[in-house]
Amino acid sequence: MKNINSYQNGFNHNQINTVDSLNPIAPTFDEVVSWSRNGKPASRYGDMILDLSGYGLNDKTVTLSYQFWDDGDVTEQRQNLLNEMRWIIYLLRKYKPELSVGTLSGYFTLLRSIANFCENSNCSFRDVLSSQNMALYWAIDHKRTTTYLNGLLQLLAHLDAKVVGYKVCGKKTLLQLIKIYREWVAARRQHPPIPTRIYSYVLATLINEVNVFLSVADSVTLLIKECIDNPLAGRSQSSHRRIAKRTGEQSKNAPDFTKLLQKYNLEKFWEQRGYQTSVKGLASMIAEARDVAALQIQAFSGMRAGEVESLPFFCLDEESNNGAKHYIIKGRTTKLSSGKVKRVQWITSSSGKQAIELAQKISIAFYSAFGDVPGKSNERINSHYLFVASVFSIKTFRNIPFQYNVFSKRDNLRAKLQPIIYEEDLQELERIDLHRAWRDESRFEVGKPWNLTTHQLRRSLALYAQRSGLVSIPSLKQQLQHITREMSYYYARGSTFAKNFILNDSSIKHFGHEWQNSEPISQYLSYLKNVILNDDHLFGSHFNWVDKTLRNEDGIILIDRESTFLKFKKGEMAYKETIIGGCVKTGPCNISPVDFLQVECLKSHCKNLVGSRVKLERVINVQAKHVFRLHEISAESSEYLQARSDLDVLVDTLKQLNEES
């Protein structure tokens, strides 16, 4: 296959395959090409803006601009390029009506990029789309969007050349575009998992922030209502004069914002948080609270940002099973589903539940103030959003979702959630991925703040919310304890609940799939950490094999990490954390699940056991106290006799280890 760089070096305009135009008839400029929800024309073929608001999933305004240049007039060349852009979009909408608004928006971005390239290169869309040299020449500098060009060429190729007006590039070009994109992906750094120390800090900070906002949420909702009910309340004197001039309303009885804070006992909170003492400051506070809530929902569910943004108001269900409460988030997604709405549900924990409650308290203040209180509905798509846009004027209120742009204007929030990177964090990343040169990337430099992204929360949850034993920090274990148990219950392969959550639709990449796919690497990393790289005086049949087979003359245990990981991925190896160490058995275990102390494993010298002396000593101390309490109640009870028998096995094992050492 020809080297990609040679297309750039060997480009020559005279080599362009200029297919003769087949002169298809385009619509007239005044032909209506989109309609509003009320049936009125929204945009015409010759407009510079294509209004697709009537075709979205909600009432959100969606306008797409054809303008591809920053400044200047519409030259003859620009007009020709605009005509080509309009024609391509017209074809896509006419022959591929199932394309979502989001997908069309992506094609608009692609076409504006190509148009800009065409203007600078003095060529046309037809030149780029029908010439392999030109298409690849453009793709070299736009690797990230080559998938959209690939998709566009495939869509146009399915139409007859008489429809498009020319024959577009074929299979050879598509293969080259795929190669360019794959090379870009390979070179691009993936979203890293968050080092456990930093991850625990982020979760703790989010939980604290949500609790802080919840503590004042009821007062804030009353403040919101008053600022909406009275257009003069909390506004400055200049605003009073402007409003009075427009409406005739007098300001003599309208409290200023400071008095409102006193009225609702929010002065101390406002001062501590540093918000402006104005309605603008109230809007900032609401936006920050929503971002915190949205982040916590993501952190404890694995949802994408877009999935959080489109959650319905009543998205939380509680189920009880054997006395335990389970929290389920019910929403929708259009991710990789051709723009069609799919109902999806995710499992979460009490932390996710708290974040949803915070979002509900804020949004209900706006809904109530405008007389549009949400009601539970069995409709496929709930008509009220969990995150509704904040508007303080009754004339402009619309039931549209809040734009979830976390961190975009929240420097204070970002600073709170981004602790300084320590050497131990970098070493942990190096253990996770040996082949990545972490120290060569400036964003992972020791002493710099960790650069947090929302997708890191998704990947980290999938990796750490396993029962592998990868997490050793007690605080993080506690933070993930409930969600780990819930995900093992609902998402695990073979679970009777998994099909209801993860679905069989491969077009929807549910978080449950990511959780399942992360299980082998989580087990593998835990095995490295707790068996291969552990100096914690291990024992057991499997560790004895490791010690005799893999330890070299210098006393270092050596393994081929790539082949070992492949064995975990294929299911040929496994590692699960246990109370006294770990277990490497693949498949189901024949030891009774009631034997959580692994007494039978110790008695039978199980070949899958990897025991830890430190953990064994810890269990003995706890079990001894338990036996003492049972003895005080009754020295003849079966509970006492069984507990004492288990303790004897544990103590005998430790005694034997001491004798051997």
mmCIF file of C-alpha atoms in Angstrom, residues 287-469:
data_model
loop_
_atom_site.group_PDB
_atom_site.id
_atom_site.type_symbol
_atom_site.label_atom_id
_atom_site.label_comp_id
_atom_site.label_asym_id
_atom_site.label_seq_id
_atom_site.Cartn_x
_atom_site.Cartn_y
_atom_site.Cartn_z
ATOM 1 C CA ALA A 287 -24.381 25.909 37.328
ATOM 2 C CA GLU A 288 -21.640 24.715 39.673
ATOM 3 C CA ALA A 289 -24.058 22.603 41.710
ATOM 4 C CA ARG A 290 -25.364 21.004 38.524
ATOM 5 C CA ASP A 291 -21.875 20.251 37.242
ATOM 6 C CA VAL A 292 -20.987 18.629 40.549
ATOM 7 C CA ALA A 293 -24.196 16.575 40.482
ATOM 8 C CA ALA A 294 -23.625 15.523 36.862
ATOM 9 C CA LEU A 295 -20.024 14.540 37.586
ATOM 10 C CA GLN A 296 -21.065 12.453 40.571
ATOM 11 C CA ILE A 297 -23.745 10.697 38.518
ATOM 12 C CA GLN A 298 -21.071 9.851 35.944
ATOM 13 C CA ALA A 299 -18.593 8.801 38.618
ATOM 14 C CA PHE A 300 -21.009 6.350 40.217
ATOM 15 C CA SER A 301 -22.743 4.996 37.107
ATOM 16 C CA GLY A 302 -20.267 5.120 34.215
ATOM 17 C CA MET A 303 -22.650 7.140 32.050
ATOM 18 C CA ARG A 304 -21.461 9.411 29.252
ATOM 19 C CA ALA A 305 -21.874 13.171 29.530
ATOM 20 C CA GLY A 306 -24.561 13.209 26.807
ATOM 21 C CA GLU A 307 -26.491 10.461 28.567
ATOM 22 C CA VAL A 308 -26.472 12.461 31.802
ATOM 23 C CA GLU A 309 -27.598 15.605 29.995
ATOM 24 C CA SER A 310 -30.685 13.907 28.526
ATOM 25 C CA LEU A 311 -31.840 12.145 31.715
ATOM 26 C CA PRO A 312 -35.556 12.562 32.462
ATOM 27 C CA PHE A 313 -36.586 14.225 35.728
ATOM 28 C CA PHE A 314 -37.914 10.967 37.202
ATOM 29 C CA CYS A 315 -34.927 8.813 36.275
ATOM 30 C CA LEU A 316 -34.271 7.089 39.608
ATOM 31 C CA ASP A 317 -35.916 3.822 40.630
ATOM 32 C CA GLU A 318 -35.384 2.025 43.911
ATOM 33 C CA GLU A 319 -35.735 -1.739 44.190
ATOM 34 C CA SER A 320 -35.557 -3.907 47.283
ATOM 35 C CA ASN A 321 -34.164 -7.422 47.224
ATOM 36 C CA ASN A 322 -33.493 -9.504 50.324
ATOM 37 C CA GLY A 323 -33.629 -6.392 52.463
ATOM 38 C CA ALA A 324 -31.079 -4.488 50.345
ATOM 39 C CA LYS A 325 -31.870 -1.376 48.340
ATOM 40 C CA HIS A 326 -30.758 -1.101 44.727
ATOM 41 C CA TYR A 327 -30.700 2.203 42.835
ATOM 42 C CA ILE A 328 -31.350 2.155 39.089
ATOM 43 C CA ILE A 329 -31.061 5.113 36.706
ATOM 44 C CA LYS A 330 -33.397 4.970 33.725
ATOM 45 C CA GLY A 331 -32.590 7.123 30.726
ATOM 46 C CA ARG A 332 -31.927 7.023 27.040
ATOM 47 C CA THR A 333 -29.050 7.127 24.581
ATOM 48 C CA THR A 334 -28.535 7.813 20.895
ATOM 49 C CA LYS A 335 -24.858 6.878 20.990
ATOM 50 C CA LEU A 336 -24.030 4.645 18.019
ATOM 51 C CA SER A 337 -27.698 3.888 17.372
ATOM 52 C CA SER A 338 -28.235 5.842 14.129
ATOM 53 C CA GLY A 339 -29.827 8.694 16.043
ATOM 54 C CA LYS A 340 -32.692 6.517 17.252
ATOM 55 C CA VAL A 341 -33.562 6.848 20.903
ATOM 56 C CA LYS A 342 -32.943 3.730 22.972
ATOM 57 C CA ARG A 343 -34.116 3.222 26.528
ATOM 58 C CA VAL A 344 -31.193 2.318 28.739
ATOM 59 C CA GLN A 345 -30.698 1.828 32.449
ATOM 60 C CA TRP A 346 -27.654 1.907 34.683
ATOM 61 C CA ILE A 347 -26.986 0.736 38.204
ATOM 62 C CA THR A 348 -25.712 3.277 40.734
ATOM 63 C CA SER A 349 -25.087 3.668 44.454
ATOM 64 C CA SER A 350 -26.398 5.925 47.205
ATOM 65 C CA SER A 351 -23.848 8.536 46.050
ATOM 66 C CA GLY A 352 -25.423 8.569 42.583
ATOM 67 C CA LYS A 353 -28.847 8.790 44.228
ATOM 68 C CA GLN A 354 -27.786 11.877 46.223
ATOM 69 C CA ALA A 355 -26.518 13.594 43.081
ATOM 70 C CA ILE A 356 -29.833 12.965 41.304
ATOM 71 C CA GLU A 357 -31.739 14.343 44.289
ATOM 72 C CA LEU A 358 -29.621 17.507 44.184
ATOM 73 C CA ALA A 359 -30.337 17.983 40.480
ATOM 74 C CA GLN A 360 -34.060 17.413 41.086
ATOM 75 C CA LYS A 361 -34.194 20.014 43.874
ATOM 76 C CA ILE A 362 -32.640 22.640 41.611
ATOM 77 C CA SER A 363 -34.726 21.875 38.518
ATOM 78 C CA ILE A 364 -38.019 21.616 40.402
ATOM 79 C CA ALA A 365 -37.480 25.223 41.563
ATOM 80 C CA PHE A 366 -37.589 26.393 37.937
ATOM 81 C CA TYR A 367 -40.397 24.069 36.883
ATOM 82 C CA SER A 368 -42.539 25.148 39.857
ATOM 83 C CA ALA A 369 -41.850 28.856 39.404
ATOM 84 C CA PHE A 370 -43.084 28.658 35.822
ATOM 85 C CA GLY A 371 -46.090 26.477 36.641
ATOM 86 C CA ASP A 372 -44.779 23.389 34.877
ATOM 87 C CA VAL A 373 -44.390 20.841 37.672
ATOM 88 C CA PRO A 374 -43.133 17.439 36.405
ATOM 89 C CA GLY A 375 -45.389 14.461 36.780
ATOM 90 C CA LYS A 376 -44.397 10.828 36.558
ATOM 91 C CA SER A 377 -45.125 9.438 33.137
ATOM 92 C CA ASN A 378 -45.028 6.050 31.470
ATOM 93 C CA GLU A 379 -44.297 7.646 28.115
ATOM 94 C CA ARG A 380 -41.268 6.398 26.234
ATOM 95 C CA ILE A 381 -39.506 9.740 26.689
ATOM 96 C CA ASN A 382 -40.258 11.807 29.757
ATOM 97 C CA SER A 383 -41.174 15.375 28.814
ATOM 98 C CA HIS A 384 -39.200 16.958 31.686
ATOM 99 C CA TYR A 385 -35.431 16.875 32.031
ATOM 100 C CA LEU A 386 -33.420 16.274 35.171
ATOM 101 C CA PHE A 387 -31.096 19.125 34.196
ATOM 102 C CA VAL A 388 -33.290 21.932 32.885
ATOM 103 C CA ALA A 389 -31.880 25.217 31.610
ATOM 104 C CA SER A 390 -31.752 28.030 34.209
ATOM 105 C CA VAL A 391 -33.850 31.021 33.188
ATOM 106 C CA PHE A 392 -34.990 33.811 35.517
ATOM 107 C CA SER A 393 -37.508 35.389 33.145
ATOM 108 C CA ILE A 394 -40.930 33.814 32.660
ATOM 109 C CA LYS A 395 -40.970 35.057 29.076
ATOM 110 C CA THR A 396 -37.932 33.051 28.058
ATOM 111 C CA PHE A 397 -38.399 29.804 30.006
ATOM 112 C CA ARG A 398 -38.210 26.679 27.866
ATOM 113 C CA ASN A 399 -38.198 23.037 28.887
ATOM 114 C CA ILE A 400 -34.804 22.213 27.374
ATOM 115 C CA PRO A 401 -31.899 20.361 28.984
ATOM 116 C CA PHE A 402 -29.104 22.199 30.712
ATOM 117 C CA GLN A 403 -25.912 22.245 28.611
ATOM 118 C CA TYR A 404 -23.497 20.073 30.553
ATOM 119 C CA ASN A 405 -20.164 21.777 29.826
ATOM 120 C CA VAL A 406 -18.313 20.785 32.947
ATOM 121 C CA PHE A 407 -15.034 22.604 33.542
ATOM 122 C CA SER A 408 -15.568 24.917 30.554
ATOM 123 C CA LYS A 409 -16.079 27.926 32.853
ATOM 124 C CA ARG A 410 -15.447 26.358 36.240
ATOM 125 C CA ASP A 411 -11.824 27.057 37.088
ATOM 126 C CA ASN A 412 -12.571 26.883 40.812
ATOM 127 C CA LEU A 413 -14.252 23.492 40.453
ATOM 128 C CA ARG A 414 -11.429 22.164 38.295
ATOM 129 C CA ALA A 415 -8.879 23.317 40.880
ATOM 130 C CA LYS A 416 -10.760 21.462 43.621
ATOM 131 C CA LEU A 417 -10.854 18.215 41.640
ATOM 132 C CA GLN A 418 -7.282 18.188 40.365
ATOM 133 C CA PRO A 419 -4.717 17.350 43.060
ATOM 134 C CA ILE A 420 -0.977 17.519 42.420
ATOM 135 C CA ILE A 421 0.621 14.437 40.817
ATOM 136 C CA TYR A 422 3.055 12.567 43.086
ATOM 137 C CA GLU A 423 5.806 10.163 42.088
ATOM 138 C CA GLU A 424 3.737 7.247 43.409
ATOM 139 C CA ASP A 425 0.913 8.176 41.017
ATOM 140 C CA LEU A 426 3.248 8.072 38.043
ATOM 141 C CA GLN A 427 4.675 4.722 39.160
ATOM 142 C CA GLU A 428 1.143 3.348 39.356
ATOM 143 C CA LEU A 429 0.425 4.471 35.784
ATOM 144 C CA GLU A 430 3.625 2.766 34.670
ATOM 145 C CA ARG A 431 2.476 -0.490 36.248
ATOM 146 C CA ILE A 432 -0.873 -0.201 34.457
ATOM 147 C CA ASP A 433 0.714 0.365 31.032
ATOM 148 C CA LEU A 434 4.396 -0.478 30.653
ATOM 149 C CA HIS A 435 4.495 0.455 26.970
ATOM 150 C CA ARG A 436 3.347 4.033 27.403
ATOM 151 C CA ALA A 437 6.040 6.622 28.026
ATOM 152 C CA TRP A 438 4.138 8.423 30.771
ATOM 153 C CA ARG A 439 7.111 10.563 31.791
ATOM 154 C CA ASP A 440 7.470 11.906 28.251
ATOM 155 C CA GLU A 441 3.973 13.418 28.388
ATOM 156 C CA SER A 442 4.004 16.858 29.961
ATOM 157 C CA ARG A 443 0.501 16.520 31.413
ATOM 158 C CA PHE A 444 1.660 13.655 33.679
ATOM 159 C CA GLU A 445 4.607 15.514 35.134
ATOM 160 C CA VAL A 446 5.178 15.161 38.880
ATOM 161 C CA GLY A 447 4.208 18.385 40.621
ATOM 162 C CA LYS A 448 1.548 19.342 38.085
ATOM 163 C CA PRO A 449 -2.211 19.125 38.745
ATOM 164 C CA TRP A 450 -3.879 15.982 37.380
ATOM 165 C CA ASN A 451 -5.751 16.878 34.167
ATOM 166 C CA LEU A 452 -9.188 15.402 34.871
ATOM 167 C CA THR A 453 -11.624 14.536 32.071
ATOM 168 C CA THR A 454 -15.094 13.062 32.446
ATOM 169 C CA HIS A 455 -14.242 9.974 30.382
ATOM 170 C CA GLN A 456 -11.513 9.127 32.900
ATOM 171 C CA LEU A 457 -14.284 8.653 35.462
ATOM 172 C CA ARG A 458 -15.944 6.076 33.211
ATOM 173 C CA ARG A 459 -12.756 4.128 32.531
ATOM 174 C CA SER A 460 -11.569 4.249 36.140
ATOM 175 C CA LEU A 461 -14.908 3.002 37.451
ATOM 176 C CA ALA A 462 -14.841 0.096 34.986
ATOM 177 C CA LEU A 463 -11.296 -0.824 36.033
ATOM 178 C CA TYR A 464 -11.510 -0.389 39.789
ATOM 179 C CA ALA A 465 -15.105 -1.462 40.506
ATOM 180 C CA GLN A 466 -14.156 -5.124 40.270
ATOM 181 C CA ARG A 467 -13.593 -7.772 42.915
ATOM 182 C CA SER A 468 -10.041 -8.293 41.714
ATOM 183 C CA GLY A 469 -8.186 -6.688 44.609
#
